[in-house]
mmCIF file of C-alpha atoms in Angstrom:
data_model
loop_
_atom_site.group_PDB
_atom_site.id
_atom_site.type_symbol
_atom_site.label_atom_id
_atom_site.label_comp_id
_atom_site.label_asym_id
_atom_site.label_seq_id
_atom_site.Cartn_x
_atom_site.Cartn_y
_atom_site.Cartn_z
ATOM 1 C CA MET T 1 16.983 97.706 57.887
ATOM 2 C CA ALA T 2 19.958 100.039 57.656
ATOM 3 C CA THR T 3 23.273 98.588 56.548
ATOM 4 C CA LEU T 4 26.155 98.395 58.983
ATOM 5 C CA ALA T 5 28.646 101.245 58.744
ATOM 6 C CA PRO T 6 32.393 100.787 59.297
ATOM 7 C CA TYR T 7 32.449 102.022 62.894
ATOM 8 C CA GLU T 8 33.308 100.035 65.995
ATOM 9 C CA LYS T 9 30.982 102.002 68.267
ATOM 10 C CA ARG T 10 27.509 103.506 68.116
ATOM 11 C CA HIS T 11 26.152 106.627 69.763
ATOM 12 C CA LYS T 12 24.275 106.286 73.024
ATOM 13 C CA VAL T 13 21.566 108.965 73.355
ATOM 14 C CA THR T 14 20.232 110.435 76.592
ATOM 15 C CA VAL T 15 17.336 112.895 76.952
ATOM 16 C CA LEU T 16 17.710 115.032 80.062
ATOM 17 C CA GLY T 17 14.187 116.064 81.006
ATOM 18 C CA SER T 18 10.797 114.384 80.888
ATOM 19 C CA GLY T 19 8.127 117.054 80.632
ATOM 20 C CA ASN T 20 5.743 116.996 77.698
ATOM 21 C CA TRP T 21 8.392 118.201 75.243
ATOM 22 C CA GLY T 22 11.172 116.103 76.756
ATOM 23 C CA SER T 23 9.000 112.986 76.565
ATOM 24 C CA THR T 24 8.025 113.832 72.987
ATOM 25 C CA ILE T 25 11.642 114.239 71.925
ATOM 26 C CA ALA T 26 12.513 110.959 73.646
ATOM 27 C CA LYS T 27 9.692 109.273 71.714
ATOM 28 C CA LEU T 28 10.776 110.367 68.246
ATOM 29 C CA VAL T 29 14.480 109.905 68.946
ATOM 30 C CA ALA T 30 13.849 106.361 70.235
ATOM 31 C CA GLU T 31 11.908 105.577 67.064
ATOM 32 C CA ASN T 32 14.976 106.584 65.084
ATOM 33 C CA THR T 33 17.590 104.835 67.199
ATOM 34 C CA ALA T 34 15.633 101.599 66.775
ATOM 35 C CA GLU T 35 15.597 102.067 62.997
ATOM 36 C CA HIS T 36 19.308 102.923 62.677
ATOM 37 C CA PRO T 37 21.363 100.366 64.600
ATOM 38 C CA ASP T 38 24.384 101.232 62.465
ATOM 39 C CA LEU T 39 24.556 104.673 64.098
ATOM 40 C CA PHE T 40 22.877 104.463 67.504
ATOM 41 C CA GLU T 41 22.387 102.174 70.448
ATOM 42 C CA ARG T 42 18.750 101.109 70.571
ATOM 43 C CA ASP T 43 17.836 102.222 74.103
ATOM 44 C CA VAL T 44 17.349 105.911 74.841
ATOM 45 C CA GLN T 45 17.812 106.935 78.452
ATOM 46 C CA MET T 46 15.390 109.616 79.675
ATOM 47 C CA TRP T 47 16.231 111.291 82.954
ATOM 48 C CA VAL T 48 13.081 111.762 85.038
ATOM 49 C CA HIS T 49 12.853 113.919 88.139
ATOM 50 C CA GLU T 50 11.298 111.267 90.334
ATOM 51 C CA GLU T 51 7.871 111.914 91.809
ATOM 52 C CA GLU T 52 4.906 109.890 92.918
ATOM 53 C CA VAL T 53 1.725 109.989 90.862
ATOM 54 C CA THR T 54 -1.653 108.351 91.061
ATOM 55 C CA TYR T 55 -2.283 105.680 88.441
ATOM 56 C CA ASN T 56 -5.320 103.380 88.384
ATOM 57 C CA GLY T 57 -6.242 104.459 91.885
ATOM 58 C CA SER T 58 -2.906 103.811 93.563
ATOM 59 C CA THR T 59 0.360 105.686 94.043
ATOM 60 C CA HIS T 60 3.417 104.774 91.966
ATOM 61 C CA LYS T 61 6.793 106.216 91.084
ATOM 62 C CA LEU T 62 6.609 107.992 87.742
ATOM 63 C CA THR T 63 9.652 106.107 86.425
ATOM 64 C CA ASP T 64 8.014 102.769 87.226
ATOM 65 C CA ILE T 65 4.883 103.736 85.309
ATOM 66 C CA ILE T 66 6.888 104.891 82.276
ATOM 67 C CA ASN T 67 9.023 101.753 82.191
ATOM 68 C CA THR T 68 6.096 99.396 82.805
ATOM 69 C CA HIS T 69 3.243 101.018 80.884
ATOM 70 C CA HIS T 70 5.328 103.133 78.457
ATOM 71 C CA GLU T 71 3.409 106.317 79.148
ATOM 72 C CA ASN T 72 4.298 109.540 80.959
ATOM 73 C CA VAL T 73 0.899 109.763 82.610
ATOM 74 C CA LYS T 74 1.583 113.143 84.218
ATOM 75 C CA TYR T 75 3.218 115.202 81.498
ATOM 76 C CA LEU T 76 2.296 113.407 78.257
ATOM 77 C CA PRO T 77 -0.834 111.365 79.006
ATOM 78 C CA ASP T 78 -2.486 109.080 76.444
ATOM 79 C CA ILE T 79 0.672 108.869 74.317
ATOM 80 C CA LYS T 80 2.472 105.546 74.102
ATOM 81 C CA LEU T 81 6.250 105.789 74.315
ATOM 82 C CA PRO T 82 8.479 103.256 72.545
ATOM 83 C CA SER T 83 9.637 100.426 74.770
ATOM 84 C CA ASN T 84 13.252 101.511 74.216
ATOM 85 C CA VAL T 85 12.666 104.767 76.133
ATOM 86 C CA ILE T 86 14.134 103.954 79.545
ATOM 87 C CA ALA T 87 13.090 106.277 82.393
ATOM 88 C CA ASN T 88 15.928 106.788 84.862
ATOM 89 C CA PRO T 89 15.685 108.810 88.117
ATOM 90 C CA SER T 90 19.484 109.185 88.328
ATOM 91 C CA VAL T 91 20.796 111.915 86.052
ATOM 92 C CA GLN T 92 24.359 110.652 86.349
ATOM 93 C CA ASP T 93 23.419 107.086 85.516
ATOM 94 C CA ALA T 94 21.222 108.217 82.621
ATOM 95 C CA ALA T 95 24.070 110.232 81.088
ATOM 96 C CA LYS T 96 26.783 107.637 81.686
ATOM 97 C CA ASP T 97 28.699 106.734 78.503
ATOM 98 C CA SER T 98 26.341 108.797 76.312
ATOM 99 C CA THR T 99 27.856 110.579 73.343
ATOM 100 C CA VAL T 100 24.665 112.543 72.603
ATOM 101 C CA LEU T 101 23.014 114.503 75.432
ATOM 102 C CA ILE T 102 19.692 116.200 74.638
ATOM 103 C CA PHE T 103 18.863 118.898 77.190
ATOM 104 C CA ASN T 104 15.126 119.432 77.555
ATOM 105 C CA LEU T 105 14.057 121.009 80.841
ATOM 106 C CA PRO T 106 13.056 124.474 82.100
ATOM 107 C CA HIS T 107 16.002 126.822 81.874
ATOM 108 C CA GLN T 108 16.042 127.734 85.566
ATOM 109 C CA PHE T 109 17.093 124.164 86.392
ATOM 110 C CA ILE T 110 19.975 123.878 83.952
ATOM 111 C CA ASN T 111 22.750 125.155 86.230
ATOM 112 C CA ASN T 112 21.951 122.614 88.916
ATOM 113 C CA LEU T 113 21.752 119.873 86.286
ATOM 114 C CA CYS T 114 25.187 120.767 84.931
ATOM 115 C CA ASN T 115 26.597 120.730 88.463
ATOM 116 C CA GLN T 116 25.364 117.156 88.844
ATOM 117 C CA LEU T 117 26.776 116.086 85.479
ATOM 118 C CA GLN T 118 30.259 117.546 85.856
ATOM 119 C CA GLY T 119 32.780 114.751 85.953
ATOM 120 C CA HIS T 120 30.151 112.138 85.080
ATOM 121 C CA ILE T 121 29.931 112.411 81.274
ATOM 122 C CA LEU T 122 32.224 111.434 78.436
ATOM 123 C CA PRO T 123 34.719 114.260 77.759
ATOM 124 C CA TYR T 124 33.907 114.056 74.033
ATOM 125 C CA ALA T 125 30.120 113.973 74.437
ATOM 126 C CA ARG T 126 28.087 116.392 72.334
ATOM 127 C CA GLY T 127 24.858 118.148 73.265
ATOM 128 C CA VAL T 128 21.700 119.525 71.721
ATOM 129 C CA SER T 129 19.728 122.055 73.765
ATOM 130 C CA CYS T 130 15.949 122.146 73.394
ATOM 131 C CA ILE T 131 15.750 124.802 76.124
ATOM 132 C CA LYS T 132 13.880 127.916 75.052
ATOM 133 C CA GLY T 133 15.489 130.656 77.078
ATOM 134 C CA VAL T 134 18.654 132.695 77.429
ATOM 135 C CA ASN T 135 21.151 132.750 80.255
ATOM 136 C CA VAL T 136 21.028 136.308 81.572
ATOM 137 C CA THR T 137 22.792 138.210 84.317
ATOM 138 C CA ALA T 138 22.585 141.913 85.070
ATOM 139 C CA SER T 139 25.525 142.601 82.770
ATOM 140 C CA ASP T 140 25.768 139.694 80.339
ATOM 141 C CA ILE T 141 23.718 137.376 78.171
ATOM 142 C CA SER T 142 24.594 134.027 76.632
ATOM 143 C CA LEU T 143 22.946 131.100 74.881
ATOM 144 C CA PHE T 144 22.009 128.093 76.974
ATOM 145 C CA SER T 145 23.730 125.893 74.413
ATOM 146 C CA GLU T 146 26.989 127.689 75.153
ATOM 147 C CA SER T 147 26.385 127.891 78.894
ATOM 148 C CA ILE T 148 25.914 124.121 78.916
ATOM 149 C CA GLY T 149 28.994 123.669 76.766
ATOM 150 C CA ALA T 150 31.160 125.868 78.968
ATOM 151 C CA ARG T 151 30.000 124.191 82.175
ATOM 152 C CA LEU T 152 30.550 120.661 80.872
ATOM 153 C CA GLY T 153 33.421 121.192 78.447
ATOM 154 C CA ILE T 154 31.464 119.910 75.440
ATOM 155 C CA TYR T 155 30.063 121.348 72.225
ATOM 156 C CA CYS T 156 26.293 121.905 72.293
ATOM 157 C CA GLY T 157 23.914 122.831 69.476
ATOM 158 C CA ALA T 158 20.214 123.691 69.651
ATOM 159 C CA LEU T 159 16.804 122.485 68.484
ATOM 160 C CA SER T 160 13.817 124.790 68.173
ATOM 161 C CA GLY T 161 10.795 125.197 65.963
ATOM 162 C CA ALA T 162 7.043 125.486 65.655
ATOM 163 C CA ASN T 163 6.554 122.430 67.808
ATOM 164 C CA ILE T 164 3.581 122.082 70.138
ATOM 165 C CA ALA T 165 4.550 118.965 72.045
ATOM 166 C CA THR T 166 1.206 117.196 72.092
ATOM 167 C CA GLU T 167 0.753 117.606 68.340
ATOM 168 C CA VAL T 168 4.219 116.231 67.607
ATOM 169 C CA ALA T 169 3.650 113.355 70.048
ATOM 170 C CA LYS T 170 0.462 112.418 68.201
ATOM 171 C CA GLY T 171 2.389 112.209 64.927
ATOM 172 C CA LEU T 172 0.806 115.313 63.398
ATOM 173 C CA PHE T 173 2.995 116.916 60.743
ATOM 174 C CA SER T 174 5.366 119.686 61.806
ATOM 175 C CA GLU T 175 8.852 121.030 61.164
ATOM 176 C CA THR T 176 11.795 121.965 63.341
ATOM 177 C CA THR T 177 15.263 123.443 63.037
ATOM 178 C CA VAL T 178 18.379 121.820 64.441
ATOM 179 C CA ALA T 179 21.314 124.197 64.732
ATOM 180 C CA TYR T 180 24.672 122.508 64.939
ATOM 181 C CA ASP T 181 28.030 123.839 63.841
ATOM 182 C CA PRO T 182 30.186 120.704 64.077
ATOM 183 C CA PRO T 183 33.623 121.112 65.604
ATOM 184 C CA PRO T 184 35.925 120.537 62.601
ATOM 185 C CA MET T 185 37.674 117.555 64.170
ATOM 186 C CA ASP T 186 34.329 115.722 64.538
ATOM 187 C CA SER T 187 33.314 115.857 60.877
ATOM 188 C CA SER T 188 36.664 115.387 59.104
ATOM 189 C CA ARG T 189 37.901 112.079 60.455
ATOM 190 C CA THR T 190 38.932 108.727 59.095
ATOM 191 C CA ALA T 191 36.666 105.967 60.354
ATOM 192 C CA THR T 192 38.135 103.062 62.259
ATOM 193 C CA PRO T 193 37.164 99.969 60.202
ATOM 194 C CA ARG T 194 34.935 97.344 61.787
ATOM 195 C CA GLY T 195 36.957 94.174 62.454
ATOM 196 C CA PRO T 196 40.624 93.376 61.657
ATOM 197 C CA SER T 197 42.380 95.029 58.743
ATOM 198 C CA PRO T 198 45.544 94.009 56.914
ATOM 199 C CA HIS T 199 46.617 97.648 56.807
ATOM 200 C CA ALA T 200 47.552 99.927 59.672
ATOM 201 C CA SER T 201 45.206 102.794 60.302
ATOM 202 C CA HIS T 202 46.312 106.126 58.890
ATOM 203 C CA THR T 203 44.301 107.997 61.539
ATOM 204 C CA ASP T 204 46.366 110.039 63.968
ATOM 205 C CA LEU T 205 44.668 108.986 67.203
ATOM 206 C CA THR T 206 46.839 111.346 69.227
ATOM 207 C CA SER T 207 45.498 114.387 67.408
ATOM 208 C CA LEU T 208 41.929 113.099 67.656
ATOM 209 C CA THR T 209 42.034 112.955 71.444
ATOM 210 C CA ALA T 210 43.789 116.284 71.875
ATOM 211 C CA LEU T 211 41.989 119.378 73.039
ATOM 212 C CA THR T 212 40.901 121.579 70.153
ATOM 213 C CA GLU T 213 39.496 125.103 70.264
ATOM 214 C CA LYS T 214 36.009 126.055 69.059
ATOM 215 C CA LYS T 215 34.860 129.651 68.590
ATOM 216 C CA THR T 216 31.832 130.800 70.617
ATOM 217 C CA SER T 217 29.102 133.286 69.700
ATOM 218 C CA SER T 218 30.788 135.992 71.777
ATOM 219 C CA GLY T 219 34.023 135.627 69.833
ATOM 220 C CA GLY T 220 35.812 133.676 72.543
ATOM 221 C CA LYS T 221 37.105 130.141 72.332
ATOM 222 C CA MET T 222 36.500 126.948 74.282
ATOM 223 C CA LYS T 223 38.606 123.810 74.274
ATOM 224 C CA LEU T 224 36.947 120.569 73.202
ATOM 225 C CA ARG T 225 37.929 116.922 73.231
ATOM 226 C CA ALA T 226 37.560 115.355 69.793
ATOM 227 C CA LEU T 227 35.041 112.591 69.204
ATOM 228 C CA PRO T 228 37.008 109.341 68.743
ATOM 229 C CA ALA T 229 37.086 108.052 65.182
ATOM 230 C CA ASP T 230 35.506 104.717 66.071
ATOM 231 C CA TYR T 231 32.138 106.510 66.414
ATOM 232 C CA PRO T 232 30.111 107.718 63.430
ATOM 233 C CA PRO T 233 30.688 111.454 62.915
ATOM 234 C CA LEU T 234 28.231 113.763 64.643
ATOM 235 C CA ASP T 235 27.560 116.009 61.682
ATOM 236 C CA HIS T 236 24.461 117.442 60.006
ATOM 237 C CA THR T 237 23.630 114.129 58.353
ATOM 238 C CA THR T 238 23.767 112.120 61.579
ATOM 239 C CA LEU T 239 21.712 114.675 63.506
ATOM 240 C CA HIS T 240 19.132 114.749 60.735
ATOM 241 C CA THR T 241 18.884 110.970 61.022
ATOM 242 C CA LEU T 242 18.504 111.181 64.805
ATOM 243 C CA PHE T 243 15.647 113.706 64.836
ATOM 244 C CA HIS T 244 13.834 113.500 61.487
ATOM 245 C CA ARG T 245 10.582 111.537 61.258
ATOM 246 C CA PRO T 246 7.991 111.332 58.473
ATOM 247 C CA TYR T 247 5.767 113.527 60.673
ATOM 248 C CA PHE T 248 8.603 115.706 62.062
ATOM 249 C CA HIS T 249 10.674 117.285 59.323
ATOM 250 C CA VAL T 250 14.100 118.566 60.280
ATOM 251 C CA HIS T 251 16.245 121.230 58.668
ATOM 252 C CA VAL T 252 19.801 121.347 60.002
ATOM 253 C CA VAL T 253 21.646 124.682 59.942
ATOM 254 C CA SER T 254 24.788 126.096 61.543
ATOM 255 C CA ASP T 255 23.291 129.291 63.033
ATOM 256 C CA VAL T 256 23.010 128.233 66.679
ATOM 257 C CA THR T 257 22.667 131.832 67.864
ATOM 258 C CA ALA T 258 19.543 132.749 65.898
ATOM 259 C CA VAL T 259 17.852 129.407 66.558
ATOM 260 C CA SER T 260 18.500 129.709 70.300
ATOM 261 C CA LEU T 261 17.410 133.340 70.527
ATOM 262 C CA SER T 262 14.262 132.726 68.496
ATOM 263 C CA GLY T 263 13.200 129.959 70.846
ATOM 264 C CA ALA T 264 13.640 132.253 73.828
ATOM 265 C CA LEU T 265 12.380 135.639 72.651
ATOM 266 C CA LYS T 266 9.277 134.398 70.822
ATOM 267 C CA ASN T 267 7.817 133.475 74.229
ATOM 268 C CA VAL T 268 7.939 137.139 75.254
ATOM 269 C CA VAL T 269 6.209 138.182 72.031
ATOM 270 C CA ALA T 270 3.581 135.469 72.579
ATOM 271 C CA LEU T 271 2.654 137.024 75.925
ATOM 272 C CA ALA T 272 1.984 140.331 74.179
ATOM 273 C CA ALA T 273 -0.099 138.559 71.510
ATOM 274 C CA GLY T 274 -2.116 136.916 74.278
ATOM 275 C CA PHE T 275 -2.767 140.256 75.922
ATOM 276 C CA VAL T 276 -4.182 141.925 72.805
ATOM 277 C CA SER T 277 -6.197 138.827 71.885
ATOM 278 C CA GLY T 278 -7.670 138.589 75.368
ATOM 279 C CA LEU T 279 -8.688 142.225 75.194
ATOM 280 C CA GLY T 280 -10.683 141.367 72.070
ATOM 281 C CA TRP T 281 -8.682 143.494 69.662
ATOM 282 C CA GLY T 282 -8.734 140.930 66.837
ATOM 283 C CA ASP T 283 -6.274 139.454 64.385
ATOM 284 C CA ASN T 284 -4.988 142.781 63.062
ATOM 285 C CA ALA T 285 -3.660 143.659 66.484
ATOM 286 C CA LYS T 286 -2.043 140.265 66.901
ATOM 287 C CA ALA T 287 -0.396 140.559 63.484
ATOM 288 C CA ALA T 288 1.047 143.937 64.474
ATOM 289 C CA ILE T 289 2.466 142.435 67.655
ATOM 290 C CA MET T 290 4.062 139.606 65.691
ATOM 291 C CA ARG T 291 5.610 141.996 63.163
ATOM 292 C CA VAL T 292 7.111 144.230 65.827
ATOM 293 C CA GLY T 293 8.174 141.220 67.848
ATOM 294 C CA LEU T 294 10.021 139.653 64.925
ATOM 295 C CA LEU T 295 11.849 142.930 64.272
ATOM 296 C CA GLU T 296 12.920 143.145 67.895
ATOM 297 C CA MET T 297 14.106 139.524 67.893
ATOM 298 C CA VAL T 298 16.320 140.174 64.851
ATOM 299 C CA LYS T 299 17.573 143.452 66.292
ATOM 300 C CA PHE T 300 18.393 141.829 69.625
ATOM 301 C CA GLY T 301 20.421 139.097 67.956
ATOM 302 C CA HIS T 302 22.523 141.431 65.836
ATOM 303 C CA ALA T 303 22.983 143.925 68.690
ATOM 304 C CA PHE T 304 24.259 141.520 71.311
ATOM 305 C CA PHE T 305 25.745 138.639 69.274
ATOM 306 C CA PRO T 306 27.454 140.517 66.418
ATOM 307 C CA ASN T 307 30.402 138.118 66.061
ATOM 308 C CA SER T 308 28.455 134.877 66.088
ATOM 309 C CA GLY T 309 27.690 134.488 62.400
ATOM 310 C CA ILE T 310 24.026 135.213 63.107
ATOM 311 C CA ARG T 311 21.818 135.439 60.007
ATOM 312 C CA THR T 312 18.599 137.425 59.634
ATOM 313 C CA GLN T 313 17.345 134.676 57.301
ATOM 314 C CA THR T 314 17.289 132.187 60.156
ATOM 315 C CA PHE T 315 14.678 134.334 61.889
ATOM 316 C CA THR T 316 12.635 134.911 58.744
ATOM 317 C CA GLU T 317 12.910 131.558 56.919
ATOM 318 C CA GLU T 318 13.339 128.770 59.482
ATOM 319 C CA SER T 319 10.803 126.918 61.597
ATOM 320 C CA ALA T 320 12.775 128.092 64.630
ATOM 321 C CA GLY T 321 12.095 131.689 63.644
ATOM 322 C CA VAL T 322 8.928 133.013 62.065
ATOM 323 C CA ALA T 323 7.057 129.692 62.090
ATOM 324 C CA ASP T 324 7.601 129.192 65.816
ATOM 325 C CA LEU T 325 6.577 132.787 66.407
ATOM 326 C CA ILE T 326 3.295 132.253 64.528
ATOM 327 C CA THR T 327 2.476 129.078 66.459
ATOM 328 C CA SER T 328 3.426 130.563 69.818
ATOM 329 C CA CYS T 329 1.267 133.625 69.162
ATOM 330 C CA SER T 330 -1.697 131.448 68.192
ATOM 331 C CA SER T 331 -1.920 128.575 70.624
ATOM 332 C CA GLY T 332 1.208 128.218 72.764
ATOM 333 C CA ARG T 333 1.011 128.165 76.555
ATOM 334 C CA ASN T 334 2.448 131.688 76.924
ATOM 335 C CA PHE T 335 -0.219 133.029 74.565
ATOM 336 C CA ARG T 336 -3.007 131.085 76.276
ATOM 337 C CA CYS T 337 -2.139 132.167 79.815
ATOM 338 C CA ALA T 338 -1.698 135.800 78.822
ATOM 339 C CA LYS T 339 -4.992 135.701 76.932
ATOM 340 C CA MET T 340 -6.769 134.248 79.969
ATOM 341 C CA ALA T 341 -5.367 137.037 82.150
ATOM 342 C CA ALA T 342 -6.550 139.712 79.715
ATOM 343 C CA GLU T 343 -10.004 138.119 79.300
ATOM 344 C CA GLU T 344 -10.475 137.963 83.055
ATOM 345 C CA LYS T 345 -9.406 141.568 83.463
ATOM 346 C CA LYS T 346 -11.787 142.698 80.725
ATOM 347 C CA LYS T 347 -14.673 140.675 82.166
ATOM 348 C CA LEU T 348 -14.248 142.089 85.659
ATOM 349 C CA ALA T 349 -14.029 145.624 84.259
ATOM 350 C CA ASN T 350 -17.238 145.149 82.237
ATOM 351 C CA GLU T 351 -18.994 143.860 85.339
ATOM 352 C CA GLY T 352 -17.796 146.815 87.399
ATOM 353 C CA SER T 353 -16.224 144.394 89.842
ATOM 354 C CA GLU T 354 -13.661 145.641 92.317
ATOM 355 C CA ARG T 355 -12.037 142.215 92.423
ATOM 356 C CA LYS T 356 -8.525 142.136 91.051
ATOM 357 C CA ALA T 357 -7.908 139.885 88.059
ATOM 358 C CA ARG T 358 -5.381 137.101 88.423
ATOM 359 C CA SER T 359 -1.860 137.711 87.135
ATOM 360 C CA VAL T 360 -0.313 135.636 84.372
ATOM 361 C CA ASP T 361 1.905 134.036 87.015
ATOM 362 C CA GLU T 362 -1.138 132.957 89.037
ATOM 363 C CA ILE T 363 -2.974 131.592 86.009
ATOM 364 C CA ALA T 364 0.097 129.645 84.870
ATOM 365 C CA GLU T 365 0.471 128.071 88.301
ATOM 366 C CA GLU T 366 -3.146 126.916 88.209
ATOM 367 C CA VAL T 367 -3.425 125.571 84.665
ATOM 368 C CA LEU T 368 -0.018 124.196 83.667
ATOM 369 C CA ASN T 369 0.090 121.128 85.911
ATOM 370 C CA GLY T 370 3.434 122.063 87.424
ATOM 371 C CA GLN T 371 5.093 123.076 84.159
ATOM 372 C CA VAL T 372 6.823 126.429 83.785
ATOM 373 C CA LEU T 373 5.682 129.397 81.701
ATOM 374 C CA GLN T 374 9.058 130.291 80.276
ATOM 375 C CA GLY T 375 8.050 133.607 78.743
ATOM 376 C CA LEU T 376 7.655 135.174 82.177
ATOM 377 C CA GLY T 377 11.181 134.346 83.265
ATOM 378 C CA THR T 378 12.657 135.322 79.919
ATOM 379 C CA ALA T 379 10.835 138.674 79.907
ATOM 380 C CA ARG T 380 12.180 139.524 83.361
ATOM 381 C CA GLU T 381 15.716 138.374 82.638
ATOM 382 C CA VAL T 382 15.915 140.162 79.296
ATOM 383 C CA ASN T 383 14.647 143.379 80.855
ATOM 384 C CA THR T 384 17.274 143.182 83.595
ATOM 385 C CA PHE T 385 19.918 142.901 80.892
ATOM 386 C CA LEU T 386 18.488 145.701 78.716
ATOM 387 C CA LYS T 387 18.147 147.994 81.717
ATOM 388 C CA SER T 388 21.790 147.412 82.685
ATOM 389 C CA ARG T 389 22.807 148.406 79.159
ATOM 390 C CA GLY T 390 20.493 151.422 79.058
ATOM 391 C CA ARG T 391 18.714 150.031 75.993
ATOM 392 C CA GLU T 392 15.138 149.400 77.113
ATOM 393 C CA ALA T 393 13.793 152.099 74.777
ATOM 394 C CA GLU T 394 15.219 150.274 71.749
ATOM 395 C CA PHE T 395 13.020 147.230 72.478
ATOM 396 C CA PRO T 396 9.632 148.732 73.388
ATOM 397 C CA LEU T 397 7.570 145.554 72.981
ATOM 398 C CA MET T 398 9.817 143.463 75.220
ATOM 399 C CA THR T 399 9.894 146.324 77.717
ATOM 400 C CA ALA T 400 6.099 146.643 77.618
ATOM 401 C CA VAL T 401 5.624 142.932 78.349
ATOM 402 C CA TYR T 402 7.938 143.202 81.342
ATOM 403 C CA LYS T 403 6.081 146.206 82.723
ATOM 404 C CA ILE T 404 2.696 144.526 82.276
ATOM 405 C CA ILE T 405 3.639 141.325 84.095
ATOM 406 C CA GLN T 406 5.186 143.415 86.866
ATOM 407 C CA GLY T 407 2.007 145.473 87.223
ATOM 408 C CA GLU T 408 3.734 148.679 86.141
ATOM 409 C CA MET T 409 1.762 149.186 82.930
ATOM 410 C CA ALA T 410 -1.695 148.381 81.592
ATOM 411 C CA MET T 411 -2.154 145.957 78.718
ATOM 412 C CA GLU T 412 -4.203 148.602 76.933
ATOM 413 C CA ASP T 413 -1.106 150.819 76.624
ATOM 414 C CA ILE T 414 0.789 148.472 74.299
ATOM 415 C CA PRO T 415 -0.083 150.389 71.071
ATOM 416 C CA GLU T 416 1.274 153.628 72.472
ATOM 417 C CA MET T 417 4.421 151.885 73.644
ATOM 418 C CA ILE T 418 5.271 150.391 70.234
ATOM 419 C CA GLN T 419 3.964 153.120 67.920
ATOM 420 C CA MET T 420 7.436 154.180 66.734
ATOM 421 C CA GLN T 421 8.324 150.670 65.504
#
């Protein structure tokens, strides 16, 4: 049992999203909140997009099944969730009074989620984004962690790594990277003692509640409300405690940009790895794709986020970088769906069939049980951005993936496309 720390309040944690990865994160976080009552409230709210599912032959609300049977039977079947994971169909109610918001849902839904949360969260809440994508327009690109932060007026870090949800949920060993660059006023505070004190507090509460600026990856600044001193600090140590498990090792860094970009761009590379594997080209071809892909990921980060403090080592040394790339190019859903598309195309060609092979989009819709294949959206969004900047030729692998999924290029032409890398 952890000893009580000198803080009046504890952090309430909410997981926003309940797919297989969202449910897995809720599971491990709830295990930790139960073990550390000095830092966290025991119950972890998990926002669930309500739907009806069949369970034991009858129809039930998914939240009722989770709260009664402690299992997300649709998105994480056969895995027992801790009883302190509380499924909540109201996103505003789930996030109410939470100081830690963990965002874990497909990136195309994040803007609508933020719209619903505006005005309904603590002004000094902090976030961690598990969303593997980038926020792209025709002329600009930003990290989802910063998009969330800007929309809600909070600081938001990121979590990403070589983490296949079902393996983590089963307690199989893995690693992850949490990127969090604590706003200075959150990690250099004087704690408010628990209970009465004969001495007046020396903490300047006025300065702690004032708006303070935090630099963004683009070099701009956003104003933040300081975390009150009667909460434990949300620093690297606290976040390590929140996420680390004996089976889920956590390394906390400050490079939010590289961790976020790695989680997004590796999905595009995984599609290319799936294509060459499905064509039967072997492990040498897949290794070449991974090498070129890693180079393009690093290049992309330094090219478009030069003032963010981005480090090449984060890509090459962290679980969020090279390790996640290896896993995604071996067994992730983007790799599997792309491989299935290539295998079907090759099979039909060998048979001399005139039938058209299914696209990756069509295969994903059929096999993912309603979940989203994020590499497809990221590939299209990144290409829109690169095209607007006139820089497609500098990222031939990412450009090739886009052209393949759009039907503008054959999978077999990938080697020619990347031969100068």
